[in-house]
mmCIF file of C-alpha atoms and ligand atoms in Angstrom:
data_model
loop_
_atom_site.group_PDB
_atom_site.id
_atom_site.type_symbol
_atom_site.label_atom_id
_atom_site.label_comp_id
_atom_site.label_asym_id
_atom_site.label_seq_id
_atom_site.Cartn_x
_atom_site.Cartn_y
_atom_site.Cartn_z
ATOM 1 C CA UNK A 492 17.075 0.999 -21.176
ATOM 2 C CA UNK A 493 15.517 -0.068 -17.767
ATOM 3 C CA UNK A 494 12.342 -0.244 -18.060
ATOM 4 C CA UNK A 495 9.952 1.416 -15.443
ATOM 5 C CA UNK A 496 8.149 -2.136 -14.987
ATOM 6 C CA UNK A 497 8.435 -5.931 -14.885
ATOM 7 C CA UNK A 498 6.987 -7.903 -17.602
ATOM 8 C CA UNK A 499 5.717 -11.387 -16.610
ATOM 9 C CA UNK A 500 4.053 -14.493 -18.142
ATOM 10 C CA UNK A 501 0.627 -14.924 -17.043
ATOM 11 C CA UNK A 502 -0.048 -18.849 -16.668
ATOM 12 C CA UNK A 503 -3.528 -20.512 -17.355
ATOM 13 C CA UNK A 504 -4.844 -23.591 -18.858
ATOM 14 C CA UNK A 505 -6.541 -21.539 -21.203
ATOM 15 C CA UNK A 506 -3.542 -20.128 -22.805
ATOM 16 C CA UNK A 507 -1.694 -23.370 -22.824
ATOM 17 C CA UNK A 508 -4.814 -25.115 -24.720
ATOM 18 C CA UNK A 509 -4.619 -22.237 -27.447
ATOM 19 C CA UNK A 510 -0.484 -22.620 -27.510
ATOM 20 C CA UNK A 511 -0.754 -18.703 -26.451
ATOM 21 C CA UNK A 512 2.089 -16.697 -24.608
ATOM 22 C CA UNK A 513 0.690 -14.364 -22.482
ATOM 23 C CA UNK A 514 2.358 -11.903 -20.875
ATOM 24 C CA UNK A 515 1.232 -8.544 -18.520
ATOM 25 C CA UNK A 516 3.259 -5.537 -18.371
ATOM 26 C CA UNK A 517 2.590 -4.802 -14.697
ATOM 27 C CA UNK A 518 2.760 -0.963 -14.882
ATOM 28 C CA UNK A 519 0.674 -0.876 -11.468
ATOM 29 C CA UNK A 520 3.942 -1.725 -9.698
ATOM 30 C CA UNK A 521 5.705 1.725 -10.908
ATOM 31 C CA UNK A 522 3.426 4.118 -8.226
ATOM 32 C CA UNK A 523 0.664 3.147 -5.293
ATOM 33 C CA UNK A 524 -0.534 6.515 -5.963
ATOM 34 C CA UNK A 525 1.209 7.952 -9.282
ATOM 35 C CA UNK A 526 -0.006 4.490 -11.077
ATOM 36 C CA UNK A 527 0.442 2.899 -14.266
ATOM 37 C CA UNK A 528 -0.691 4.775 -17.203
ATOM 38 C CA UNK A 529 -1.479 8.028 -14.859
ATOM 39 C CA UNK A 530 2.352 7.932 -13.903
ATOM 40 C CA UNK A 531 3.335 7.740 -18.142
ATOM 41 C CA UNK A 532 0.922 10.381 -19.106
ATOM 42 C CA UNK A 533 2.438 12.884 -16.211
ATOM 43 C CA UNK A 534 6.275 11.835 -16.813
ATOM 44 C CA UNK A 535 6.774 14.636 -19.988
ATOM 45 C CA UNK A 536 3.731 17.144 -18.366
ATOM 46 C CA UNK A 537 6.254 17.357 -15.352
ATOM 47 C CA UNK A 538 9.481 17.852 -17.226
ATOM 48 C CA UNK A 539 7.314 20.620 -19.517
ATOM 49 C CA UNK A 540 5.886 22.216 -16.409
ATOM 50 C CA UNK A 541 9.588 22.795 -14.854
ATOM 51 C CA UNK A 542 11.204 23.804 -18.358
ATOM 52 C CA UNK A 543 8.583 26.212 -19.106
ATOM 53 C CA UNK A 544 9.240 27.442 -15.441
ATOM 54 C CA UNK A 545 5.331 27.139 -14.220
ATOM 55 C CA UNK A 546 3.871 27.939 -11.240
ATOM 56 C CA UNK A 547 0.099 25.887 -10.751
ATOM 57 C CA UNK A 548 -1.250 23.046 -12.348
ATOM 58 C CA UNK A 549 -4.796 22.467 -12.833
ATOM 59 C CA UNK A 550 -6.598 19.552 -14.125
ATOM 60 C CA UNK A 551 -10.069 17.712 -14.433
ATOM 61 C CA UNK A 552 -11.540 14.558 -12.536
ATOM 62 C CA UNK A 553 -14.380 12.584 -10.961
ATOM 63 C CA UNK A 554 -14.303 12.245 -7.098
ATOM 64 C CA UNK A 555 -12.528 8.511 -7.185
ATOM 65 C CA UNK A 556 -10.474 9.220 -10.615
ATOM 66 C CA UNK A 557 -7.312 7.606 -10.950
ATOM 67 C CA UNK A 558 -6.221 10.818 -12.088
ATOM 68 C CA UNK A 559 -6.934 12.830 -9.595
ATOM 69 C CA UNK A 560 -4.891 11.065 -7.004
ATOM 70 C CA UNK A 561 -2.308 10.599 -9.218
ATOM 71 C CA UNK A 562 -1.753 14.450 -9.734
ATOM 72 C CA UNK A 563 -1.886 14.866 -6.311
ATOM 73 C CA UNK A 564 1.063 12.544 -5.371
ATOM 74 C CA UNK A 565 2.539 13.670 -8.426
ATOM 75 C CA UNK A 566 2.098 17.618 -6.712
ATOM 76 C CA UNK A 567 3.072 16.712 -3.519
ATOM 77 C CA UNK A 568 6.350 14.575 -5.020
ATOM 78 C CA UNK A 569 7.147 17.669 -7.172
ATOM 79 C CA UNK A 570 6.774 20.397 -4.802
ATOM 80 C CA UNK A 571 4.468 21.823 -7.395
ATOM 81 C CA UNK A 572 0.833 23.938 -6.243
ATOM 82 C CA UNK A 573 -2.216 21.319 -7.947
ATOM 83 C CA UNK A 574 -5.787 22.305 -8.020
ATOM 84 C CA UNK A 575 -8.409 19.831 -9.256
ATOM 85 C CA UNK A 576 -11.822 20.856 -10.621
ATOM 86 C CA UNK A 577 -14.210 17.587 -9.344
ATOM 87 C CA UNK A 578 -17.545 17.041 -10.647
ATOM 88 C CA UNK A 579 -19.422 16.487 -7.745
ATOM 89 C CA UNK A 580 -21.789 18.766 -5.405
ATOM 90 C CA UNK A 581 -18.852 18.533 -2.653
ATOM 91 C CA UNK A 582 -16.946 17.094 -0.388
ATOM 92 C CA UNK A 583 -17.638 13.239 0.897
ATOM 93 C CA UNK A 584 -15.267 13.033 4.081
ATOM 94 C CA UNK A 585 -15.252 9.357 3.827
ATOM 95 C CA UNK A 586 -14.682 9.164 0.000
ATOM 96 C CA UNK A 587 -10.959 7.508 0.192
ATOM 97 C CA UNK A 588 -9.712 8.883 -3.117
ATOM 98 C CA UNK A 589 -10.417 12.927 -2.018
ATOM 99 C CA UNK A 590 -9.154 11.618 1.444
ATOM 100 C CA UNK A 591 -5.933 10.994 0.093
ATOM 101 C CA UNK A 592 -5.731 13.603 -2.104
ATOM 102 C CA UNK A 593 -6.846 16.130 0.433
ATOM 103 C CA UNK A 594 -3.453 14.794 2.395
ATOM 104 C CA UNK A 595 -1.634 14.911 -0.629
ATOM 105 C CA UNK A 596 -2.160 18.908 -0.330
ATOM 106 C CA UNK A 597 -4.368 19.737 -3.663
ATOM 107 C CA UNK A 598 -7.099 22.177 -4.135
ATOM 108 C CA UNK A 599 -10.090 20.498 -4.895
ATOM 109 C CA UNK A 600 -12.605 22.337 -6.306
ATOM 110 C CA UNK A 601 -16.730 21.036 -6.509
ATOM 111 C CA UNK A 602 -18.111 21.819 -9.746
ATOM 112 C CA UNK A 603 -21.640 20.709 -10.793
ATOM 113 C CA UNK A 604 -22.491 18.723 -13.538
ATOM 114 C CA UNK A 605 -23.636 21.221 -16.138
ATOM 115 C CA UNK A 606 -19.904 23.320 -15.635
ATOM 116 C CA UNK A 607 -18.363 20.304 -15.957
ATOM 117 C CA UNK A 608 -19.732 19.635 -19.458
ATOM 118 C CA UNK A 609 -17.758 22.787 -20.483
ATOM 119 C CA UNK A 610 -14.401 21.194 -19.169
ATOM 120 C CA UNK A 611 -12.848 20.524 -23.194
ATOM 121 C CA UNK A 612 -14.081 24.115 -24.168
ATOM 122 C CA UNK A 613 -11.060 26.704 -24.106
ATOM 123 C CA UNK A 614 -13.309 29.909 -22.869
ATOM 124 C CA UNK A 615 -14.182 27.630 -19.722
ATOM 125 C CA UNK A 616 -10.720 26.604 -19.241
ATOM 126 C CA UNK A 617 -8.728 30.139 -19.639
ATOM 127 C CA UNK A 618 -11.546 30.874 -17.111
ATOM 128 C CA UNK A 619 -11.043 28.152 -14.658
ATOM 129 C CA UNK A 620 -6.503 28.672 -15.055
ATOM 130 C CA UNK A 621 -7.497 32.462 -13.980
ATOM 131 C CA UNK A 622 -9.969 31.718 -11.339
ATOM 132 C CA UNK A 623 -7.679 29.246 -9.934
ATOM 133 C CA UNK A 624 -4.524 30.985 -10.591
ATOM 134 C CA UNK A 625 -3.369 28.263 -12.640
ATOM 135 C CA UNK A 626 -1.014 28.649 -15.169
ATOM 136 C CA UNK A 627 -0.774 24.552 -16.664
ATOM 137 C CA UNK A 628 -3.339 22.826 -17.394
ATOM 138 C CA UNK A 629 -3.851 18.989 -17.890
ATOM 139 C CA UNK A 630 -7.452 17.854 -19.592
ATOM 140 C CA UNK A 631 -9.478 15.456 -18.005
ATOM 141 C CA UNK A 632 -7.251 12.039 -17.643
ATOM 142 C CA UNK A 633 -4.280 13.706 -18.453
ATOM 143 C CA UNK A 634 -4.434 13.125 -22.104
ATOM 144 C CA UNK A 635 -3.050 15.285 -23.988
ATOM 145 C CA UNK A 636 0.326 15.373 -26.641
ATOM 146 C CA UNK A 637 3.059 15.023 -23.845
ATOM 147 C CA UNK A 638 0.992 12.189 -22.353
ATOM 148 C CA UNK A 639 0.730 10.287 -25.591
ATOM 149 C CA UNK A 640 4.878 10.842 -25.537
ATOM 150 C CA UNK A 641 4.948 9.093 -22.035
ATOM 151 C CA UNK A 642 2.427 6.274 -23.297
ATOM 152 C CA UNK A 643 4.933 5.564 -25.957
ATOM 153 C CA UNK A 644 7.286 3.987 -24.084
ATOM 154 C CA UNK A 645 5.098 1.415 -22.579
ATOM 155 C CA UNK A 646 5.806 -0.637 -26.032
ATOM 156 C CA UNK A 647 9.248 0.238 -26.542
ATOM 157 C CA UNK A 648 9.728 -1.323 -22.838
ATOM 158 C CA UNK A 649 7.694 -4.206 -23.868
ATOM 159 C CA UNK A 650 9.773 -4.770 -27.145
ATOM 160 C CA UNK A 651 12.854 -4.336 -25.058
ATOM 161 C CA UNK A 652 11.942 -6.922 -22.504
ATOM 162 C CA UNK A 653 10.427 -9.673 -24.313
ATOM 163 C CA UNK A 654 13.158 -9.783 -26.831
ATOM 164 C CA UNK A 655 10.691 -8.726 -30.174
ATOM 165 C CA UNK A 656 7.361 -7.613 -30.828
ATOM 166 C CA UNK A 657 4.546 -9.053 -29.354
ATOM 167 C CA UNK A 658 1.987 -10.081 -31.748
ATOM 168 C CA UNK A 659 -0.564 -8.372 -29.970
ATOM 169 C CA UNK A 660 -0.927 -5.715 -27.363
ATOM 170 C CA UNK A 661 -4.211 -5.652 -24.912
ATOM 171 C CA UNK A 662 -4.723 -2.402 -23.360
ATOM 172 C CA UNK A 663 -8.086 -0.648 -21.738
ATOM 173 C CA UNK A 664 -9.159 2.857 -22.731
ATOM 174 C CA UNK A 665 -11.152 5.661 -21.119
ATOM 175 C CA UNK A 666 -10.087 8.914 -22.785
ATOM 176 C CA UNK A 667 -8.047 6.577 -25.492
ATOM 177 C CA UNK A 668 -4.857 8.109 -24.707
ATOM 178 C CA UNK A 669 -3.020 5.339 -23.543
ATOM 179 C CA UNK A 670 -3.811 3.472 -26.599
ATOM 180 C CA UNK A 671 -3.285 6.656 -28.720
ATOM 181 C CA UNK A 672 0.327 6.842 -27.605
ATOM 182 C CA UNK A 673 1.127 2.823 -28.039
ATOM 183 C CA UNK A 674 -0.346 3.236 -31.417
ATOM 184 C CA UNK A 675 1.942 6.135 -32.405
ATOM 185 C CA UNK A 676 5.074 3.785 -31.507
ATOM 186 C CA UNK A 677 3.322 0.580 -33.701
ATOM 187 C CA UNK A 678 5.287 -1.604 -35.897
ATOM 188 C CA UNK A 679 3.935 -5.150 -36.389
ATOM 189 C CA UNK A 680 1.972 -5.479 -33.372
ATOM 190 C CA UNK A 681 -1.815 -5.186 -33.603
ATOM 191 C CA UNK A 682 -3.137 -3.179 -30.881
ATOM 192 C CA UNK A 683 -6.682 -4.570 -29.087
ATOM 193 C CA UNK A 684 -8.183 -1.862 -26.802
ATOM 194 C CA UNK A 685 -10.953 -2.702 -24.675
ATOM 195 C CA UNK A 686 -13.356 0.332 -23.904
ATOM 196 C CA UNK A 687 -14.352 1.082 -20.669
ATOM 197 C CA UNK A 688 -17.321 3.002 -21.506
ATOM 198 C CA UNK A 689 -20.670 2.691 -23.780
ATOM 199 C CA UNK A 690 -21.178 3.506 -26.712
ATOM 200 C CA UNK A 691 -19.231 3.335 -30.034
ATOM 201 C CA UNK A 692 -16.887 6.448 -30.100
ATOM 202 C CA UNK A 693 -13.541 4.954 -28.667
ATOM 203 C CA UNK A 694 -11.765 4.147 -32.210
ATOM 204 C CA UNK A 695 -13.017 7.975 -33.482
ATOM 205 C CA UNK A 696 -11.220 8.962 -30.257
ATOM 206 C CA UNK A 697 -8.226 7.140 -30.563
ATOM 207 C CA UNK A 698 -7.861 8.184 -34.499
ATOM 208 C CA UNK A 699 -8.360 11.869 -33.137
ATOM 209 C CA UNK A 700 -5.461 11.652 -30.764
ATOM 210 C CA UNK A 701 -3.058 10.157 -33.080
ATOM 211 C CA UNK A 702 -4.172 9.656 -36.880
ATOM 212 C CA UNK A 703 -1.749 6.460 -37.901
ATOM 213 C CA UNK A 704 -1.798 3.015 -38.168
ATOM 214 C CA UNK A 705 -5.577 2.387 -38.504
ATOM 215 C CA UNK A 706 -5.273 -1.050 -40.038
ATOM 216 C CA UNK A 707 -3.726 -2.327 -36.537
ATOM 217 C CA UNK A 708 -6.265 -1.128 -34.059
ATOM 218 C CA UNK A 709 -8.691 -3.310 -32.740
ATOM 219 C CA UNK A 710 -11.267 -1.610 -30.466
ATOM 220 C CA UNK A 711 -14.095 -3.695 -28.580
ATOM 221 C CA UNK A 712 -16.536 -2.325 -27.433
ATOM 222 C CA UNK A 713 -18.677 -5.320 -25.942
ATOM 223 C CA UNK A 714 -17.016 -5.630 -22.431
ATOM 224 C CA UNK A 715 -18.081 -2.386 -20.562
ATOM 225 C CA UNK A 716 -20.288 -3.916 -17.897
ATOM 226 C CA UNK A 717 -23.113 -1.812 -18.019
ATOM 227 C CA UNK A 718 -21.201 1.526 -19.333
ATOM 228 C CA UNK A 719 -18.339 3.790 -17.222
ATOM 229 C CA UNK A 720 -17.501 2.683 -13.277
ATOM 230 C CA UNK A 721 -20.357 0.078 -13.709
ATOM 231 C CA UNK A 722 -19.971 -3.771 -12.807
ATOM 232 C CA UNK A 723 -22.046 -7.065 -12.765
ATOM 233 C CA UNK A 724 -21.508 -10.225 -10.545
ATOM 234 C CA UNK A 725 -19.471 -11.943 -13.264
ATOM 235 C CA UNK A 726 -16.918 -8.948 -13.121
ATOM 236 C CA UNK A 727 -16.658 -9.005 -9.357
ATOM 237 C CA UNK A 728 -16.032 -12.803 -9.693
ATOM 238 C CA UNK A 729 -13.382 -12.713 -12.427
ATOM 239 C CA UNK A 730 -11.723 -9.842 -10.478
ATOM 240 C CA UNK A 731 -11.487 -11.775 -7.166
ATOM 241 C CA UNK A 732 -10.625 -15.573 -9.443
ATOM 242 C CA UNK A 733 -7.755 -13.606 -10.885
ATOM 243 C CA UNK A 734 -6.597 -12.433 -7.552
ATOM 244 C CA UNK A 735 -6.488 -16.350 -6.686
ATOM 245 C CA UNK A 736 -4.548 -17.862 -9.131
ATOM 246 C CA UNK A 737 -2.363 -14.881 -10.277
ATOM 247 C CA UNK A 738 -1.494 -13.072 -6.447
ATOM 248 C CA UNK A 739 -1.967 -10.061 -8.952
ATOM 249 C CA UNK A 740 -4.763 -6.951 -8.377
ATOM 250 C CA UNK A 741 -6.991 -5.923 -11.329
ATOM 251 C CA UNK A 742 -9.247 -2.618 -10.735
ATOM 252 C CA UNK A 743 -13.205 -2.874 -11.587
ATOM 253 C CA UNK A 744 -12.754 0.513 -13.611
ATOM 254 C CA UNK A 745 -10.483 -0.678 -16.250
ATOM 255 C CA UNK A 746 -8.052 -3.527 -16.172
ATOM 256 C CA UNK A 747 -10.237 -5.729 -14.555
ATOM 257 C CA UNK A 748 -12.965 -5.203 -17.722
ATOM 258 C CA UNK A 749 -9.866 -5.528 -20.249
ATOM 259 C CA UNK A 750 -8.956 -8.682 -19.111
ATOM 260 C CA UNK A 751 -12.128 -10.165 -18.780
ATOM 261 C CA UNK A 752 -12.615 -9.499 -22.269
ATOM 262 C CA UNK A 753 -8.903 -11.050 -23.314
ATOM 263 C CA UNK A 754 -9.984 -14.090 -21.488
ATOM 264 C CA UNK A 755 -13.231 -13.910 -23.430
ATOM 265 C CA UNK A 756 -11.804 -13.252 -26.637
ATOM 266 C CA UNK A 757 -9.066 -16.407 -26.497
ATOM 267 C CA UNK A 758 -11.726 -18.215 -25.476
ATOM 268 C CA UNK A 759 -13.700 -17.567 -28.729
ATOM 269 C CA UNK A 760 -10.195 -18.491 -30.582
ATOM 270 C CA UNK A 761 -9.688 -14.871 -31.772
ATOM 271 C CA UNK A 762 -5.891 -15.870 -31.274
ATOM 272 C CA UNK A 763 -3.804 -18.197 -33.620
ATOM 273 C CA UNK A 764 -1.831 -20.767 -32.340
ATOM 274 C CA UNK A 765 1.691 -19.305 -31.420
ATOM 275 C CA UNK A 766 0.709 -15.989 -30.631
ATOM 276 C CA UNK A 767 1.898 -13.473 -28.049
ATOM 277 C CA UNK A 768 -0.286 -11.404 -26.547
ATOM 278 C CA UNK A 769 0.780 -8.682 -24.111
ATOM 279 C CA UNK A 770 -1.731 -7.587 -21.601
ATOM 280 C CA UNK A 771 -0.817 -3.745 -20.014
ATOM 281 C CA UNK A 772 -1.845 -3.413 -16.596
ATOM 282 C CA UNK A 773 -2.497 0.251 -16.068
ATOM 283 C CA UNK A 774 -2.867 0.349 -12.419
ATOM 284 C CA UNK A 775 -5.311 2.422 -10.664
ATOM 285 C CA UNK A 776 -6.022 0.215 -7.738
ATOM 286 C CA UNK A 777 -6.633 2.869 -5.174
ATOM 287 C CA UNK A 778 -10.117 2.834 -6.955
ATOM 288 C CA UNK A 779 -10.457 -0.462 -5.618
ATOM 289 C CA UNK A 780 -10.978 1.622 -2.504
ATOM 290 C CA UNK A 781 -13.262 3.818 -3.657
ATOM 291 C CA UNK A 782 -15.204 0.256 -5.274
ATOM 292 C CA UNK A 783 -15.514 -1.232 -1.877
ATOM 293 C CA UNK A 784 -16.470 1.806 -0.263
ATOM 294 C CA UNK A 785 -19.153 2.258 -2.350
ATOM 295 C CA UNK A 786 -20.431 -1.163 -3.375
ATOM 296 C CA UNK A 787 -18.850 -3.224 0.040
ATOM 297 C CA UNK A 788 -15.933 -5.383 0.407
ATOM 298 C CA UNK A 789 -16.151 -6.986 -3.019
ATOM 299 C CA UNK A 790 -12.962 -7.051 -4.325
ATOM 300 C CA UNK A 791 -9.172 -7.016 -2.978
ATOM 301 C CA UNK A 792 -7.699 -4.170 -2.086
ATOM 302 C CA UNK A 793 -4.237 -2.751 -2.528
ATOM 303 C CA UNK A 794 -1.791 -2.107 -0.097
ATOM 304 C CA UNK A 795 -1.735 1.938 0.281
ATOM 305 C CA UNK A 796 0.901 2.801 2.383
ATOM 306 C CA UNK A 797 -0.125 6.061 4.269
HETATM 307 C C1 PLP B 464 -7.076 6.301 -16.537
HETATM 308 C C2 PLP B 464 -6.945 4.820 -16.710
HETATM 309 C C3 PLP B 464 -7.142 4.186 -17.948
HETATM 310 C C4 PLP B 464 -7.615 4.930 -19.151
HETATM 311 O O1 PLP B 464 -6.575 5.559 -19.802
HETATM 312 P P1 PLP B 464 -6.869 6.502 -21.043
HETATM 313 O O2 PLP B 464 -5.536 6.946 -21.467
HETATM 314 O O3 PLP B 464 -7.702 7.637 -20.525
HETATM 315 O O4 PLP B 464 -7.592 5.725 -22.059
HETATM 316 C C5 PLP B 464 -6.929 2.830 -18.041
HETATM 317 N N1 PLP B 464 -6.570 2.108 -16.958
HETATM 318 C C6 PLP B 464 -6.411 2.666 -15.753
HETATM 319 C C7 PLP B 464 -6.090 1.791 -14.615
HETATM 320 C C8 PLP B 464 -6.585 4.036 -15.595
HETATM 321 O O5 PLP B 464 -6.425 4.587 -14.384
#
């Protein structure tokens, strides 16, 4: 196997005071653009979209998703034709994510809100593959069954590198996906997912996508910030501390919540002594652009070369 991604051990005082090994599967190495999770969940929609000899690929996104820019790279990579349906009432020239993408060479498409409501119903999408003259559609994030099959490996690279399985696996969630397709590969491992959204619908989600090994699954749903894309001070801070003392990039969307809330959680002692706990970082620090862009030069940004 070689494994798409280092694994390293995370250092902190913290962890040594709790006897914890930590690790973090740094997944936002593997792309700048095609990152982390985004690049796992398009590996096997690629291969598909080749084999079954397809001509346009159309997906779902907000104006500064992850996915988005993702699928464009991926596009442009791939020779393939990409067209992305954007909530949003149109273009913002000085939005960095539809900048890039725009360069990248995919269609974007404005949509408002109430269309893009319809996105998971399969009138509106046979609409939107024939309007667009489409003929492969991703949903919204990417999830789907192919993505979960990309997701998958994520563990088996972890089990591979650190030499067994890790006692426990952190990993955020939007669309659960990600954590849908780590579950489906579960053996011993319990499997903590840290929602980055409100509300308490994640675990229904994540059973949805992939129906097995309930009794490991772990989802909390205390660490969202305020809900989706939102942040407070104390996220911004832990975002730019971690920067400091790890030379490593977290994004405000996701990984930056996920491991505020593994911090959080060792320090209430979830963890017994002797543990191993692998963090996943799933990338998508281009929407640290996007972040500072909107909100001002909070947080680090990563390298984009362009
Ligand atoms: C998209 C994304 C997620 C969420 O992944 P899901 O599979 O939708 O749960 C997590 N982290 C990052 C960095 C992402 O870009």
């Amino acid at each position: 196997m070689k494994p798409l991604s280092p694994l390293v051990p995370l250092k902190h005082k913290l962890f040594d005071k709790n006897q914890l090994s930590v690790y973090i599967k740094r997944d936002e190495l593997i792309h700048p653009l095609i990152s982390g999770n985004k690049w796992r969940k398009l590996k096997y929609n690629l291969i598909e979209f080749k084999h079954q000899n397809k001509k346009h690929l159309l997906s779902f996104g907000g104006a500064f998703s992850n996915h988005l820019l993702a699928l464009a790279a991926a596009c442009s990579e791939n020779k393939i034709n990409g067209s992305i349906i954007v909530r949003g009432d149109g273009p913002d020239p000085n939005n960095p994510t539809l900048q890039l993408a725009e360069k990248l060479g995919i269609k974007i498409h404005f949509t408002d809100r109430s269309s893009y409501k319809k996105r998971h119903e399969l009138s509106y999408q046979q609409e939107a593959l024939e309007q667009y003259q489409a003929d492969y559609l991703l949903p919204e994030g990417g999830t789907n069954e192919l993505a979960l099959k990309g997701c998958k490996e994520i563990l088996s690279e972890v089990i591979f590198q650190l030499g067994k399985e890790p006692d426990y696996i952190a990993v955020a969630a939007g669309t659960g996906g990600t954590a849908a397709g780590i579950l489906s590969n579960l053996g011993s491992t319990e499997l903590l997912v840290f929602s980055a959204l409100k509300g308490n619908f994640m675990e229904a989600e994540i059973l949805n996508l992939c129906n097995q090994h309930k009794d490991k699954l772990k989802v909390l749903e205390t660490y969202h910030f305020g809900g989706y894309a939102k942040h407070k001070p104390e996220l911004v801070d832990f975002i730019n501390a971690f920067y400091l003392e790890h030379k490593i990039i977290l994004d405000p969307i996701y990984t930056g919540k996920m491991m505020y809330g593994l911090f959080d959680q060792i320090q209430q002692n979830q963890y017994a002594p002797g543990s191993t706990i692998v963090a996943i970082h799933t990338g998508g620090l281009q929407g640290n652009l996007g972040f500072n862009y909107r909100f001002g030069d909070l947080i680090p940004n990563p390298i984009i070369p362009f």
